[in-house]
XYZ file of C-alpha atoms in Angstrom:
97
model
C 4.003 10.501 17.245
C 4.215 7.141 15.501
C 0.879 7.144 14.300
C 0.142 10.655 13.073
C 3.882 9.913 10.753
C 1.929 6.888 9.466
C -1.137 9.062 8.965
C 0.829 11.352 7.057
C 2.049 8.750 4.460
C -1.256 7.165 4.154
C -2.522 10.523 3.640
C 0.229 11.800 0.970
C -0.241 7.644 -0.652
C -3.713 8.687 -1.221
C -3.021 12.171 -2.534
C -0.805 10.726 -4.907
C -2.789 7.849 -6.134
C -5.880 10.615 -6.708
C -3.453 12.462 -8.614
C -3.268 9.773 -11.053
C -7.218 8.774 -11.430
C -7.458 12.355 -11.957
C -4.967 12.184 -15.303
C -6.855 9.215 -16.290
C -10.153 11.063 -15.510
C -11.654 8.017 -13.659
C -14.387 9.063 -10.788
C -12.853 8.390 -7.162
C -14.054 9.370 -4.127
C -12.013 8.461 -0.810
C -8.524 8.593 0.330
C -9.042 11.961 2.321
C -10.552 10.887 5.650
C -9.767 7.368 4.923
C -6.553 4.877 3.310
C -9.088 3.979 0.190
C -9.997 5.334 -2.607
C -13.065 4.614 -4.607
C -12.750 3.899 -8.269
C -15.895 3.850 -10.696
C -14.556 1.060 -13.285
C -14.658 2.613 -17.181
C -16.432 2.357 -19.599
C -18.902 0.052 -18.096
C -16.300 -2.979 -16.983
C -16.977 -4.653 -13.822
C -14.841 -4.741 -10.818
C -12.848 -8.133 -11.420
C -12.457 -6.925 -15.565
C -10.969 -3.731 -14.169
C -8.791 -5.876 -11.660
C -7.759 -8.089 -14.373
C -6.638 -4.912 -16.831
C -4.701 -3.138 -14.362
C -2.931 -6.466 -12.935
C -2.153 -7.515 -17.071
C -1.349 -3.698 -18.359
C -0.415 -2.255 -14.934
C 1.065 -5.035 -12.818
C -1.548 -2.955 -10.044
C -3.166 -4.513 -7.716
C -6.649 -3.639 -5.839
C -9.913 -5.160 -4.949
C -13.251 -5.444 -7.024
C -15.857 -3.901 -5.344
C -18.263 -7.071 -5.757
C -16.503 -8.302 -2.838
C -17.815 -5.781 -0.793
C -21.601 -7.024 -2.116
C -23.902 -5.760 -4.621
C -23.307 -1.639 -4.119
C -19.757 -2.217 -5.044
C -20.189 -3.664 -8.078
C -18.643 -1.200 -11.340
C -16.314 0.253 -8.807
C -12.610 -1.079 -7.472
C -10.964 0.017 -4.267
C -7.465 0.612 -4.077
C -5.633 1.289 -0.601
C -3.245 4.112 0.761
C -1.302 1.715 2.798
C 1.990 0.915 0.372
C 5.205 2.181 0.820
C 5.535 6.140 -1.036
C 7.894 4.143 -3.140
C 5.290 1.567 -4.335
C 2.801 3.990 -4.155
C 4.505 6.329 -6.831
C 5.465 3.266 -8.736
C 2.037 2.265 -8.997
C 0.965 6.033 -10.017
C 3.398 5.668 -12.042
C 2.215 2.375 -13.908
C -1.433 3.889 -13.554
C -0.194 7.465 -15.564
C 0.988 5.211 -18.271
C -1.993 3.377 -19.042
């Protein structure tokens, strides 16, 4: 019972963090059978550029896909693993930018 609760909040964390790619209109993939989503960096910026915006403008946190070798590089992942609280926070943050 424990586990399918904590499914559920990953599950609604991920829901909630796609809802805001989707009013930034940034590509994503993920965060439906899995905690991550899968963000195609804009307008060309690599992964650790897109880190560094969204920890300076954002105060969000993720990981550049270059760290997960050459096919991640121009995307960022971020996880579905927060609290809702910091996860709608960090929507939040994301909605404003």
């Amino acid at each position: 019972a424990q586990c399918l609760a904590n499914l559920r909040v990953d599950k609604e964390n991920a829901r909630v963090l796609g809802a805001a790619l989707d009013k930034l209109g940034l590509w994503h993939i993920g965060g439906i059978n899995a905690p991550y989503l899968w963000v195609r960096c804009p307008d060309g910026l690599s992964g650790w550029d897109f880190f560094d915006l969204l920890l300076d403008r954002a105060q969000v946190a993720g990981t550049p896909g270059e760290g997960f070798g050459a096919c991640g590089a121009g995307f960022f992942r971020l996880s579905a693993f927060g609290s809702p609280e910091d996860t709608a926070e960090a929507a939040e943050r994301l909605s404003r930018l």
